[in-house]
């Protein structure tokens, strides 16, 4: 058990550049403690987070907070809490974040549904933030009312990135709760997260499912878990619970929360378009969905590799944006071929790719082989790099219909 005790009011935390004085505790949870603090040089109020060391899963708590700090440092969005500073003392870690005044959506909407127009307005901004994460190769994985603060202006702010996944950067637990990264580990909140996350699979469409559950809650004031089948399907639409909700918005929730990821909206942009009454333009055309973008497959051969800004070949048709270290090859990491009998994916990446079928990840080529290919099926989920010890890297979805 670690010897550190929780910070008390008046305690000072020193980072490389600034000092922060604890003002008061805001919350104490199983994983950590959240304080209100002030930066001494200018009085800036900040949220200061520390792991809650009590001898139970201490390494998990430390890893979770470090992952959150690493994720936030790479993000800059008006509806995502801002990274301010960090203080890493080796055996403990403190994270300073933007202090957001407001009420979380769990408290705001409990037994008090939002008017439909307001709920849609909030959801559009949440989807903008989540789409920003997806474009950067991330999956939030824990979208729920507790993790969204509604400011006095009405703008939502997404907080708590301890469960976020960016490429291989993630916090994972094994069955006993020990920190681990491997296939099949589970990061989710039951009643809010997508059913595939129970199998250790989290893709951008998993966040879309959670967005649908969040919209259900805002529209009804009721937790969606009260209406949830074991498969993850909702037994009732928002309009069944609250007659003031329009059928059109209820159908958006229905599609977003399909138990099958391939039947949900393909991107946050598609869900936004549905909420504002626009149609999906590429439905029915062969395409891949990667990092929150839809790429129509209009050529006989489509080449995918690392982004030119990161040393990749600029002549490729699709570029993958990574955070260093890089796992996607600079030249022709993957090639999609259109043939008479269907679509094929050729894996040439230095780190082998895999496809998720029938509940397991299957490599596209054998160990030591320079290349290999597989015939694609509608709805296939492809990991652009895969390791049994670390799970899927950035994922791509193939859609033919």
mmCIF file of C-alpha atoms in Angstrom:
data_model
loop_
_atom_site.group_PDB
_atom_site.id
_atom_site.type_symbol
_atom_site.label_atom_id
_atom_site.label_comp_id
_atom_site.label_asym_id
_atom_site.label_seq_id
_atom_site.Cartn_x
_atom_site.Cartn_y
_atom_site.Cartn_z
ATOM 1 C CA UNK A 1 0.000 0.000 0.000
ATOM 2 C CA UNK A 2 1.317 3.433 -0.903
ATOM 3 C CA UNK A 3 2.085 5.849 1.873
ATOM 4 C CA UNK A 4 0.554 8.934 0.215
ATOM 5 C CA UNK A 5 -2.470 10.536 1.860
ATOM 6 C CA UNK A 6 -5.096 12.659 0.157
ATOM 7 C CA UNK A 7 -4.360 16.344 -0.233
ATOM 8 C CA UNK A 8 -5.995 18.653 2.292
ATOM 9 C CA UNK A 9 -7.043 22.298 1.861
ATOM 10 C CA UNK A 10 -3.969 24.528 1.858
ATOM 11 C CA UNK A 11 -1.656 21.855 0.430
ATOM 12 C CA UNK A 12 0.500 23.028 -2.489
ATOM 13 C CA UNK A 13 1.320 20.937 -5.559
ATOM 14 C CA UNK A 14 4.320 22.022 -7.622
ATOM 15 C CA UNK A 15 4.534 21.298 -11.363
ATOM 16 C CA UNK A 16 7.507 22.135 -13.578
ATOM 17 C CA UNK A 17 6.144 25.609 -14.242
ATOM 18 C CA UNK A 18 3.524 26.513 -11.613
ATOM 19 C CA UNK A 19 2.283 26.002 -8.077
ATOM 20 C CA UNK A 20 -1.295 25.095 -7.123
ATOM 21 C CA UNK A 21 -2.948 25.450 -3.719
ATOM 22 C CA UNK A 22 -5.836 23.149 -2.814
ATOM 23 C CA UNK A 23 -8.960 25.102 -1.839
ATOM 24 C CA UNK A 24 -11.466 22.325 -1.093
ATOM 25 C CA UNK A 25 -12.534 18.834 -2.088
ATOM 26 C CA UNK A 26 -15.139 18.616 -4.811
ATOM 27 C CA UNK A 27 -15.624 14.851 -4.912
ATOM 28 C CA UNK A 28 -14.174 11.589 -3.621
ATOM 29 C CA UNK A 29 -14.658 8.459 -5.725
ATOM 30 C CA UNK A 30 -13.343 4.948 -5.757
ATOM 31 C CA UNK A 31 -10.616 5.786 -8.267
ATOM 32 C CA UNK A 32 -9.604 9.301 -7.321
ATOM 33 C CA UNK A 33 -10.149 12.552 -5.514
ATOM 34 C CA UNK A 34 -11.147 15.808 -7.209
ATOM 35 C CA UNK A 35 -10.221 19.158 -5.653
ATOM 36 C CA UNK A 36 -10.821 22.781 -6.450
ATOM 37 C CA UNK A 37 -7.430 24.488 -6.480
ATOM 38 C CA UNK A 38 -5.965 27.812 -7.562
ATOM 39 C CA UNK A 39 -2.813 28.609 -9.498
ATOM 40 C CA UNK A 40 -0.746 30.777 -7.184
ATOM 41 C CA UNK A 41 0.710 33.160 -9.756
ATOM 42 C CA UNK A 42 -2.614 34.395 -11.110
ATOM 43 C CA UNK A 43 -5.387 32.873 -8.974
ATOM 44 C CA UNK A 44 -6.766 30.775 -11.855
ATOM 45 C CA UNK A 45 -9.264 28.238 -10.463
ATOM 46 C CA UNK A 46 -8.534 24.695 -11.652
ATOM 47 C CA UNK A 47 -9.707 21.169 -11.014
ATOM 48 C CA UNK A 48 -6.884 19.174 -9.435
ATOM 49 C CA UNK A 49 -7.174 15.382 -9.605
ATOM 50 C CA UNK A 50 -5.185 12.825 -7.670
ATOM 51 C CA UNK A 51 -5.397 9.020 -7.465
ATOM 52 C CA UNK A 52 -7.099 7.696 -4.355
ATOM 53 C CA UNK A 53 -4.514 5.299 -2.924
ATOM 54 C CA UNK A 54 -6.022 2.921 -0.384
ATOM 55 C CA UNK A 55 -4.285 -0.375 -1.130
ATOM 56 C CA UNK A 56 -6.935 -1.489 -3.614
ATOM 57 C CA UNK A 57 -6.017 -1.287 -7.317
ATOM 58 C CA UNK A 58 -3.592 1.570 -6.679
ATOM 59 C CA UNK A 59 -1.687 0.932 -9.920
ATOM 60 C CA UNK A 60 -4.943 1.059 -11.870
ATOM 61 C CA UNK A 61 -5.853 4.413 -10.356
ATOM 62 C CA UNK A 62 -2.449 5.876 -11.161
ATOM 63 C CA UNK A 63 -2.536 4.574 -14.753
ATOM 64 C CA UNK A 64 -6.085 5.858 -15.319
ATOM 65 C CA UNK A 65 -5.168 9.409 -14.334
ATOM 66 C CA UNK A 66 -1.990 9.394 -16.419
ATOM 67 C CA UNK A 67 -3.971 8.205 -19.459
ATOM 68 C CA UNK A 68 -6.444 11.022 -18.928
ATOM 69 C CA UNK A 69 -3.651 13.595 -18.793
ATOM 70 C CA UNK A 70 -1.986 12.197 -21.896
ATOM 71 C CA UNK A 71 -5.270 12.280 -23.810
ATOM 72 C CA UNK A 72 -6.230 15.815 -22.796
ATOM 73 C CA UNK A 73 -2.844 17.247 -23.735
ATOM 74 C CA UNK A 74 -3.536 16.330 -27.367
ATOM 75 C CA UNK A 75 -7.044 17.828 -27.499
ATOM 76 C CA UNK A 76 -8.286 21.385 -27.937
ATOM 77 C CA UNK A 77 -12.040 21.747 -28.417
ATOM 78 C CA UNK A 78 -14.626 24.147 -26.953
ATOM 79 C CA UNK A 79 -16.782 21.288 -25.646
ATOM 80 C CA UNK A 80 -13.922 19.239 -24.139
ATOM 81 C CA UNK A 81 -12.399 20.100 -20.776
ATOM 82 C CA UNK A 82 -8.985 21.730 -21.211
ATOM 83 C CA UNK A 83 -5.693 20.392 -19.935
ATOM 84 C CA UNK A 84 -3.962 22.963 -17.706
ATOM 85 C CA UNK A 85 -0.937 21.251 -16.153
ATOM 86 C CA UNK A 86 0.399 18.085 -14.546
ATOM 87 C CA UNK A 87 2.777 17.155 -11.764
ATOM 88 C CA UNK A 88 4.327 13.708 -12.027
ATOM 89 C CA UNK A 89 6.113 12.636 -8.870
ATOM 90 C CA UNK A 90 6.814 9.112 -10.072
ATOM 91 C CA UNK A 91 4.788 7.164 -7.550
ATOM 92 C CA UNK A 92 1.918 9.607 -7.706
ATOM 93 C CA UNK A 93 0.521 11.989 -10.287
ATOM 94 C CA UNK A 94 -1.586 15.158 -10.189
ATOM 95 C CA UNK A 95 -3.627 16.433 -13.111
ATOM 96 C CA UNK A 96 -4.842 20.029 -13.371
ATOM 97 C CA UNK A 97 -7.806 20.698 -15.658
ATOM 98 C CA UNK A 98 -10.079 23.574 -16.572
ATOM 99 C CA UNK A 99 -12.623 24.305 -13.823
ATOM 100 C CA UNK A 100 -16.111 24.113 -15.338
ATOM 101 C CA UNK A 101 -18.990 25.568 -13.363
ATOM 102 C CA UNK A 102 -22.335 23.943 -13.998
ATOM 103 C CA UNK A 103 -24.434 20.847 -13.400
ATOM 104 C CA UNK A 104 -23.790 17.415 -14.868
ATOM 105 C CA UNK A 105 -26.474 16.008 -17.147
ATOM 106 C CA UNK A 106 -27.236 13.197 -14.738
ATOM 107 C CA UNK A 107 -28.437 15.687 -12.154
ATOM 108 C CA UNK A 108 -29.924 18.095 -14.688
ATOM 109 C CA UNK A 109 -32.228 15.594 -16.388
ATOM 110 C CA UNK A 110 -33.111 13.140 -13.608
ATOM 111 C CA UNK A 111 -36.922 12.831 -13.785
ATOM 112 C CA UNK A 112 -36.870 16.184 -15.606
ATOM 113 C CA UNK A 113 -36.713 15.700 -19.385
ATOM 114 C CA UNK A 114 -35.347 18.451 -21.580
ATOM 115 C CA UNK A 115 -37.528 20.064 -24.201
ATOM 116 C CA UNK A 116 -36.739 18.339 -27.494
ATOM 117 C CA UNK A 117 -35.175 21.358 -29.170
ATOM 118 C CA UNK A 118 -32.834 21.938 -26.247
ATOM 119 C CA UNK A 119 -31.890 18.258 -26.028
ATOM 120 C CA UNK A 120 -31.046 18.202 -29.736
ATOM 121 C CA UNK A 121 -29.008 21.414 -29.380
ATOM 122 C CA UNK A 122 -26.958 19.870 -26.559
ATOM 123 C CA UNK A 123 -26.544 16.597 -28.452
ATOM 124 C CA UNK A 124 -25.251 18.357 -31.571
ATOM 125 C CA UNK A 125 -22.479 19.915 -29.492
ATOM 126 C CA UNK A 126 -21.670 16.623 -27.756
ATOM 127 C CA UNK A 127 -21.441 14.927 -31.161
ATOM 128 C CA UNK A 128 -19.140 17.703 -32.366
ATOM 129 C CA UNK A 129 -16.777 16.940 -29.466
ATOM 130 C CA UNK A 130 -16.973 13.168 -29.948
ATOM 131 C CA UNK A 131 -16.418 13.533 -33.697
ATOM 132 C CA UNK A 132 -13.311 15.612 -32.957
ATOM 133 C CA UNK A 133 -12.007 12.687 -30.860
ATOM 134 C CA UNK A 134 -12.770 10.189 -33.631
ATOM 135 C CA UNK A 135 -10.984 12.243 -36.295
ATOM 136 C CA UNK A 136 -7.878 12.026 -34.115
ATOM 137 C CA UNK A 137 -8.049 8.247 -33.980
ATOM 138 C CA UNK A 138 -9.701 8.066 -30.568
ATOM 139 C CA UNK A 139 -12.719 6.412 -28.968
ATOM 140 C CA UNK A 140 -14.138 8.018 -25.813
ATOM 141 C CA UNK A 141 -15.703 4.737 -24.532
ATOM 142 C CA UNK A 142 -17.571 6.163 -21.536
ATOM 143 C CA UNK A 143 -20.127 8.692 -22.800
ATOM 144 C CA UNK A 144 -22.767 9.126 -20.094
ATOM 145 C CA UNK A 145 -24.558 11.951 -18.229
ATOM 146 C CA UNK A 146 -22.083 11.963 -15.328
ATOM 147 C CA UNK A 147 -19.287 12.878 -17.743
ATOM 148 C CA UNK A 148 -20.961 15.933 -19.278
ATOM 149 C CA UNK A 149 -21.288 19.262 -17.482
ATOM 150 C CA UNK A 150 -23.878 21.734 -18.714
ATOM 151 C CA UNK A 151 -22.634 25.294 -18.275
ATOM 152 C CA UNK A 152 -24.851 28.298 -17.533
ATOM 153 C CA UNK A 153 -24.542 29.217 -21.219
ATOM 154 C CA UNK A 154 -26.183 25.912 -22.109
ATOM 155 C CA UNK A 155 -23.016 24.518 -23.692
ATOM 156 C CA UNK A 156 -21.981 20.983 -22.673
ATOM 157 C CA UNK A 157 -18.402 20.120 -21.733
ATOM 158 C CA UNK A 158 -17.107 16.559 -21.933
ATOM 159 C CA UNK A 159 -14.967 15.590 -18.924
ATOM 160 C CA UNK A 160 -13.155 12.489 -17.572
ATOM 161 C CA UNK A 161 -10.946 10.933 -20.248
ATOM 162 C CA UNK A 162 -9.618 8.089 -18.103
ATOM 163 C CA UNK A 163 -11.373 5.493 -20.266
ATOM 164 C CA UNK A 164 -10.415 7.047 -23.627
ATOM 165 C CA UNK A 165 -8.499 5.034 -26.231
ATOM 166 C CA UNK A 166 -6.171 6.615 -28.795
ATOM 167 C CA UNK A 167 -4.522 3.908 -30.866
ATOM 168 C CA UNK A 168 -2.793 1.684 -28.328
ATOM 169 C CA UNK A 169 -2.885 4.388 -25.614
ATOM 170 C CA UNK A 170 -5.519 3.220 -23.155
ATOM 171 C CA UNK A 171 -6.149 2.128 -19.603
ATOM 172 C CA UNK A 172 -7.191 -1.538 -19.417
ATOM 173 C CA UNK A 173 -8.064 -3.879 -16.576
ATOM 174 C CA UNK A 174 -7.998 -7.642 -16.372
ATOM 175 C CA UNK A 175 -10.724 -9.692 -14.672
ATOM 176 C CA UNK A 176 -9.243 -8.998 -11.228
ATOM 177 C CA UNK A 177 -8.956 -5.261 -11.930
ATOM 178 C CA UNK A 178 -5.198 -5.172 -12.498
ATOM 179 C CA UNK A 179 -3.844 -2.778 -15.150
ATOM 180 C CA UNK A 180 -3.402 -4.625 -18.389
ATOM 181 C CA UNK A 181 -3.666 -4.146 -22.120
ATOM 182 C CA UNK A 182 -4.809 -7.167 -24.097
ATOM 183 C CA UNK A 183 -7.635 -8.513 -26.236
ATOM 184 C CA UNK A 184 -10.962 -8.898 -24.454
ATOM 185 C CA UNK A 185 -10.555 -6.442 -21.591
ATOM 186 C CA UNK A 186 -13.633 -4.431 -20.743
ATOM 187 C CA UNK A 187 -13.968 -0.661 -20.340
ATOM 188 C CA UNK A 188 -17.623 0.396 -20.168
ATOM 189 C CA UNK A 189 -20.497 1.581 -17.988
ATOM 190 C CA UNK A 190 -23.433 -0.870 -18.054
ATOM 191 C CA UNK A 191 -26.646 0.763 -19.182
ATOM 192 C CA UNK A 192 -24.852 3.384 -21.252
ATOM 193 C CA UNK A 193 -22.085 1.680 -23.218
ATOM 194 C CA UNK A 194 -22.457 -0.375 -26.394
ATOM 195 C CA UNK A 195 -22.930 -4.152 -26.097
ATOM 196 C CA UNK A 196 -19.738 -4.936 -28.046
ATOM 197 C CA UNK A 197 -17.735 -3.267 -25.279
ATOM 198 C CA UNK A 198 -18.638 -6.243 -23.081
ATOM 199 C CA UNK A 199 -16.436 -8.242 -25.484
ATOM 200 C CA UNK A 200 -13.573 -5.766 -25.167
ATOM 201 C CA UNK A 201 -14.297 -4.168 -28.567
ATOM 202 C CA UNK A 202 -14.643 -0.379 -28.738
ATOM 203 C CA UNK A 203 -14.931 1.490 -32.048
ATOM 204 C CA UNK A 204 -16.250 4.950 -32.981
ATOM 205 C CA UNK A 205 -19.706 3.439 -33.496
ATOM 206 C CA UNK A 206 -19.603 2.422 -29.818
ATOM 207 C CA UNK A 207 -19.619 6.114 -28.911
ATOM 208 C CA UNK A 208 -22.556 6.649 -31.282
ATOM 209 C CA UNK A 209 -24.525 4.005 -29.380
ATOM 210 C CA UNK A 210 -23.782 5.796 -26.096
ATOM 211 C CA UNK A 211 -24.796 9.109 -27.690
ATOM 212 C CA UNK A 212 -28.159 7.573 -28.541
ATOM 213 C CA UNK A 213 -28.577 6.390 -24.949
ATOM 214 C CA UNK A 214 -27.631 9.849 -23.712
ATOM 215 C CA UNK A 215 -30.204 11.469 -25.998
ATOM 216 C CA UNK A 216 -32.846 9.008 -24.727
ATOM 217 C CA UNK A 217 -32.062 10.111 -21.167
ATOM 218 C CA UNK A 218 -32.216 13.824 -21.957
ATOM 219 C CA UNK A 219 -35.564 13.414 -23.745
ATOM 220 C CA UNK A 220 -37.228 11.237 -21.095
ATOM 221 C CA UNK A 221 -35.533 11.949 -17.766
ATOM 222 C CA UNK A 222 -35.326 8.157 -17.333
ATOM 223 C CA UNK A 223 -32.210 5.959 -17.415
ATOM 224 C CA UNK A 224 -32.259 3.852 -20.593
ATOM 225 C CA UNK A 225 -31.254 0.800 -18.531
ATOM 226 C CA UNK A 226 -34.912 0.664 -17.391
ATOM 227 C CA UNK A 227 -35.873 -0.160 -21.001
ATOM 228 C CA UNK A 228 -32.914 -2.266 -22.105
ATOM 229 C CA UNK A 229 -32.927 -5.817 -23.444
ATOM 230 C CA UNK A 230 -29.949 -8.116 -22.708
ATOM 231 C CA UNK A 231 -28.907 -7.689 -26.366
ATOM 232 C CA UNK A 232 -28.486 -3.930 -25.831
ATOM 233 C CA UNK A 233 -31.631 -3.025 -27.788
ATOM 234 C CA UNK A 234 -34.083 -0.527 -26.337
ATOM 235 C CA UNK A 235 -37.563 -1.870 -25.559
ATOM 236 C CA UNK A 236 -39.061 1.611 -25.875
ATOM 237 C CA UNK A 237 -38.364 4.734 -27.891
ATOM 238 C CA UNK A 238 -38.253 8.192 -26.286
ATOM 239 C CA UNK A 239 -41.682 8.988 -27.755
ATOM 240 C CA UNK A 240 -43.105 5.916 -25.966
ATOM 241 C CA UNK A 241 -41.926 7.328 -22.638
ATOM 242 C CA UNK A 242 -42.470 11.026 -23.339
ATOM 243 C CA UNK A 243 -45.272 11.808 -25.835
ATOM 244 C CA UNK A 244 -43.810 15.281 -26.429
ATOM 245 C CA UNK A 245 -40.877 13.728 -28.319
ATOM 246 C CA UNK A 246 -41.279 13.656 -32.097
ATOM 247 C CA UNK A 247 -41.201 10.386 -34.038
ATOM 248 C CA UNK A 248 -38.305 11.722 -36.138
ATOM 249 C CA UNK A 249 -35.993 12.257 -33.161
ATOM 250 C CA UNK A 250 -37.097 8.929 -31.651
ATOM 251 C CA UNK A 251 -36.027 7.187 -34.854
ATOM 252 C CA UNK A 252 -32.583 8.804 -34.578
ATOM 253 C CA UNK A 253 -32.263 7.251 -31.115
ATOM 254 C CA UNK A 254 -33.446 3.890 -32.479
ATOM 255 C CA UNK A 255 -30.798 3.807 -35.216
ATOM 256 C CA UNK A 256 -27.969 5.073 -32.992
ATOM 257 C CA UNK A 257 -28.675 2.371 -30.389
ATOM 258 C CA UNK A 258 -28.867 -0.652 -32.682
ATOM 259 C CA UNK A 259 -27.097 -3.607 -31.005
ATOM 260 C CA UNK A 260 -25.303 -4.180 -34.335
ATOM 261 C CA UNK A 261 -22.570 -1.520 -34.830
ATOM 262 C CA UNK A 262 -22.848 -1.807 -38.636
ATOM 263 C CA UNK A 263 -26.508 -0.688 -38.481
ATOM 264 C CA UNK A 264 -25.825 2.486 -36.481
ATOM 265 C CA UNK A 265 -24.872 5.854 -37.921
ATOM 266 C CA UNK A 266 -21.448 5.459 -39.469
ATOM 267 C CA UNK A 267 -20.105 8.757 -38.148
ATOM 268 C CA UNK A 268 -21.110 11.433 -35.686
ATOM 269 C CA UNK A 269 -21.656 13.642 -38.733
ATOM 270 C CA UNK A 270 -24.317 11.248 -40.024
ATOM 271 C CA UNK A 271 -26.128 11.404 -36.676
ATOM 272 C CA UNK A 272 -25.892 15.201 -36.725
ATOM 273 C CA UNK A 273 -27.395 15.253 -40.214
ATOM 274 C CA UNK A 274 -30.255 13.024 -39.092
ATOM 275 C CA UNK A 275 -31.008 15.296 -36.144
ATOM 276 C CA UNK A 276 -31.196 18.357 -38.384
ATOM 277 C CA UNK A 277 -33.239 16.562 -41.027
ATOM 278 C CA UNK A 278 -30.638 15.766 -43.669
ATOM 279 C CA UNK A 279 -30.194 12.390 -45.353
ATOM 280 C CA UNK A 280 -27.078 10.216 -45.458
ATOM 281 C CA UNK A 281 -25.546 10.785 -48.884
ATOM 282 C CA UNK A 282 -23.431 7.652 -49.282
ATOM 283 C CA UNK A 283 -25.792 4.963 -47.998
ATOM 284 C CA UNK A 284 -25.799 2.036 -50.447
ATOM 285 C CA UNK A 285 -22.397 2.865 -51.954
ATOM 286 C CA UNK A 286 -19.249 0.833 -51.101
ATOM 287 C CA UNK A 287 -17.194 2.800 -48.568
ATOM 288 C CA UNK A 288 -14.905 2.653 -45.578
ATOM 289 C CA UNK A 289 -15.307 4.620 -42.367
ATOM 290 C CA UNK A 290 -12.036 5.622 -40.729
ATOM 291 C CA UNK A 291 -11.284 8.163 -37.990
ATOM 292 C CA UNK A 292 -14.750 9.674 -38.170
ATOM 293 C CA UNK A 293 -14.735 10.152 -41.947
ATOM 294 C CA UNK A 294 -16.504 8.290 -44.742
ATOM 295 C CA UNK A 295 -14.445 7.436 -47.841
ATOM 296 C CA UNK A 296 -16.377 6.204 -50.920
ATOM 297 C CA UNK A 297 -14.611 3.414 -52.810
ATOM 298 C CA UNK A 298 -14.822 4.714 -56.372
ATOM 299 C CA UNK A 299 -11.613 3.234 -57.809
ATOM 300 C CA UNK A 300 -10.568 -0.352 -58.599
ATOM 301 C CA UNK A 301 -7.632 0.067 -56.213
ATOM 302 C CA UNK A 302 -7.622 2.230 -53.064
ATOM 303 C CA UNK A 303 -4.345 2.695 -51.163
ATOM 304 C CA UNK A 304 -4.156 3.502 -47.452
ATOM 305 C CA UNK A 305 -1.061 4.555 -45.524
ATOM 306 C CA UNK A 306 0.279 6.922 -42.883
ATOM 307 C CA UNK A 307 -0.444 10.657 -43.213
ATOM 308 C CA UNK A 308 2.160 12.666 -45.177
ATOM 309 C CA UNK A 309 2.648 15.009 -42.204
ATOM 310 C CA UNK A 310 3.969 11.917 -40.390
ATOM 311 C CA UNK A 311 6.175 10.701 -43.231
ATOM 312 C CA UNK A 312 3.566 8.832 -45.274
ATOM 313 C CA UNK A 313 3.293 8.634 -49.052
ATOM 314 C CA UNK A 314 1.199 11.621 -50.245
ATOM 315 C CA UNK A 315 0.000 9.714 -53.332
ATOM 316 C CA UNK A 316 -2.181 7.354 -51.247
ATOM 317 C CA UNK A 317 -5.956 7.681 -51.494
ATOM 318 C CA UNK A 318 -6.608 7.577 -47.739
ATOM 319 C CA UNK A 319 -4.284 8.847 -45.020
ATOM 320 C CA UNK A 320 -4.276 7.639 -41.398
ATOM 321 C CA UNK A 321 -3.423 10.168 -38.691
ATOM 322 C CA UNK A 322 -1.542 8.664 -35.735
ATOM 323 C CA UNK A 323 0.001 9.801 -32.492
ATOM 324 C CA UNK A 324 3.649 8.732 -32.198
ATOM 325 C CA UNK A 325 4.886 6.011 -32.032
ATOM 326 C CA UNK A 326 3.586 5.049 -35.477
ATOM 327 C CA UNK A 327 2.194 1.616 -36.375
ATOM 328 C CA UNK A 328 0.907 2.264 -39.910
ATOM 329 C CA UNK A 329 3.433 1.874 -42.733
ATOM 330 C CA UNK A 330 4.534 4.905 -44.721
ATOM 331 C CA UNK A 331 3.727 3.352 -48.128
ATOM 332 C CA UNK A 332 0.709 1.199 -49.101
ATOM 333 C CA UNK A 333 -0.014 -0.202 -45.649
ATOM 334 C CA UNK A 334 -3.340 -1.506 -46.940
ATOM 335 C CA UNK A 335 -4.784 -1.832 -50.431
ATOM 336 C CA UNK A 336 -8.492 -2.347 -51.174
ATOM 337 C CA UNK A 337 -9.178 -4.089 -54.506
ATOM 338 C CA UNK A 338 -12.467 -4.195 -56.404
ATOM 339 C CA UNK A 339 -12.797 -7.484 -58.290
ATOM 340 C CA UNK A 340 -15.598 -9.215 -60.178
ATOM 341 C CA UNK A 341 -16.626 -11.272 -57.162
ATOM 342 C CA UNK A 342 -16.377 -8.506 -54.530
ATOM 343 C CA UNK A 343 -14.012 -6.366 -52.492
ATOM 344 C CA UNK A 344 -10.687 -7.544 -51.054
ATOM 345 C CA UNK A 345 -8.348 -6.040 -48.461
ATOM 346 C CA UNK A 346 -4.625 -6.628 -48.932
ATOM 347 C CA UNK A 347 -2.543 -6.248 -45.774
ATOM 348 C CA UNK A 348 1.002 -4.987 -46.409
ATOM 349 C CA UNK A 349 1.431 -3.157 -43.103
ATOM 350 C CA UNK A 350 4.593 -3.726 -41.068
ATOM 351 C CA UNK A 351 2.291 -4.514 -38.115
ATOM 352 C CA UNK A 352 -0.221 -7.189 -39.117
ATOM 353 C CA UNK A 353 -3.870 -6.242 -39.565
ATOM 354 C CA UNK A 354 -6.865 -8.233 -38.364
ATOM 355 C CA UNK A 355 -10.587 -8.456 -39.048
ATOM 356 C CA UNK A 356 -13.223 -8.983 -36.330
ATOM 357 C CA UNK A 357 -15.576 -11.826 -37.200
ATOM 358 C CA UNK A 358 -17.806 -14.082 -35.116
ATOM 359 C CA UNK A 359 -16.545 -12.688 -31.865
ATOM 360 C CA UNK A 360 -12.807 -12.840 -32.458
ATOM 361 C CA UNK A 361 -9.975 -11.036 -34.207
ATOM 362 C CA UNK A 362 -8.471 -12.951 -37.146
ATOM 363 C CA UNK A 363 -5.164 -11.989 -38.742
ATOM 364 C CA UNK A 364 -5.302 -11.282 -42.482
ATOM 365 C CA UNK A 365 -1.864 -12.747 -43.143
ATOM 366 C CA UNK A 366 0.350 -15.287 -41.420
ATOM 367 C CA UNK A 367 3.365 -14.464 -39.279
ATOM 368 C CA UNK A 368 6.386 -13.683 -41.433
ATOM 369 C CA UNK A 369 4.391 -13.274 -44.638
ATOM 370 C CA UNK A 370 5.023 -9.917 -46.397
ATOM 371 C CA UNK A 371 1.404 -9.603 -47.537
ATOM 372 C CA UNK A 372 -1.948 -11.323 -47.416
ATOM 373 C CA UNK A 373 -5.542 -10.578 -48.312
ATOM 374 C CA UNK A 374 -9.108 -11.336 -47.291
ATOM 375 C CA UNK A 375 -12.447 -10.959 -49.031
ATOM 376 C CA UNK A 376 -14.397 -8.256 -47.253
ATOM 377 C CA UNK A 377 -17.914 -8.735 -45.915
ATOM 378 C CA UNK A 378 -20.431 -5.953 -45.410
ATOM 379 C CA UNK A 379 -19.940 -4.457 -41.959
ATOM 380 C CA UNK A 380 -16.417 -5.846 -41.425
ATOM 381 C CA UNK A 381 -14.421 -4.166 -38.658
ATOM 382 C CA UNK A 382 -10.702 -4.032 -39.498
ATOM 383 C CA UNK A 383 -7.881 -3.242 -37.087
ATOM 384 C CA UNK A 384 -5.148 -1.458 -39.062
ATOM 385 C CA UNK A 385 -2.678 -3.046 -36.655
ATOM 386 C CA UNK A 386 -3.378 -5.745 -34.113
ATOM 387 C CA UNK A 387 -1.511 -7.328 -31.214
ATOM 388 C CA UNK A 388 -2.882 -10.080 -28.947
ATOM 389 C CA UNK A 389 -1.110 -8.363 -26.081
ATOM 390 C CA UNK A 390 -2.550 -4.902 -26.775
ATOM 391 C CA UNK A 391 -5.721 -5.492 -28.759
ATOM 392 C CA UNK A 392 -6.828 -3.555 -31.883
ATOM 393 C CA UNK A 393 -5.131 -0.354 -32.951
ATOM 394 C CA UNK A 394 -7.024 2.244 -35.056
ATOM 395 C CA UNK A 395 -10.057 0.560 -36.638
ATOM 396 C CA UNK A 396 -11.807 0.906 -40.007
ATOM 397 C CA UNK A 397 -15.280 -0.300 -41.042
ATOM 398 C CA UNK A 398 -16.182 -1.560 -44.519
ATOM 399 C CA UNK A 399 -19.728 -1.027 -45.789
ATOM 400 C CA UNK A 400 -21.056 -2.295 -49.100
ATOM 401 C CA UNK A 401 -24.769 -1.461 -48.716
#
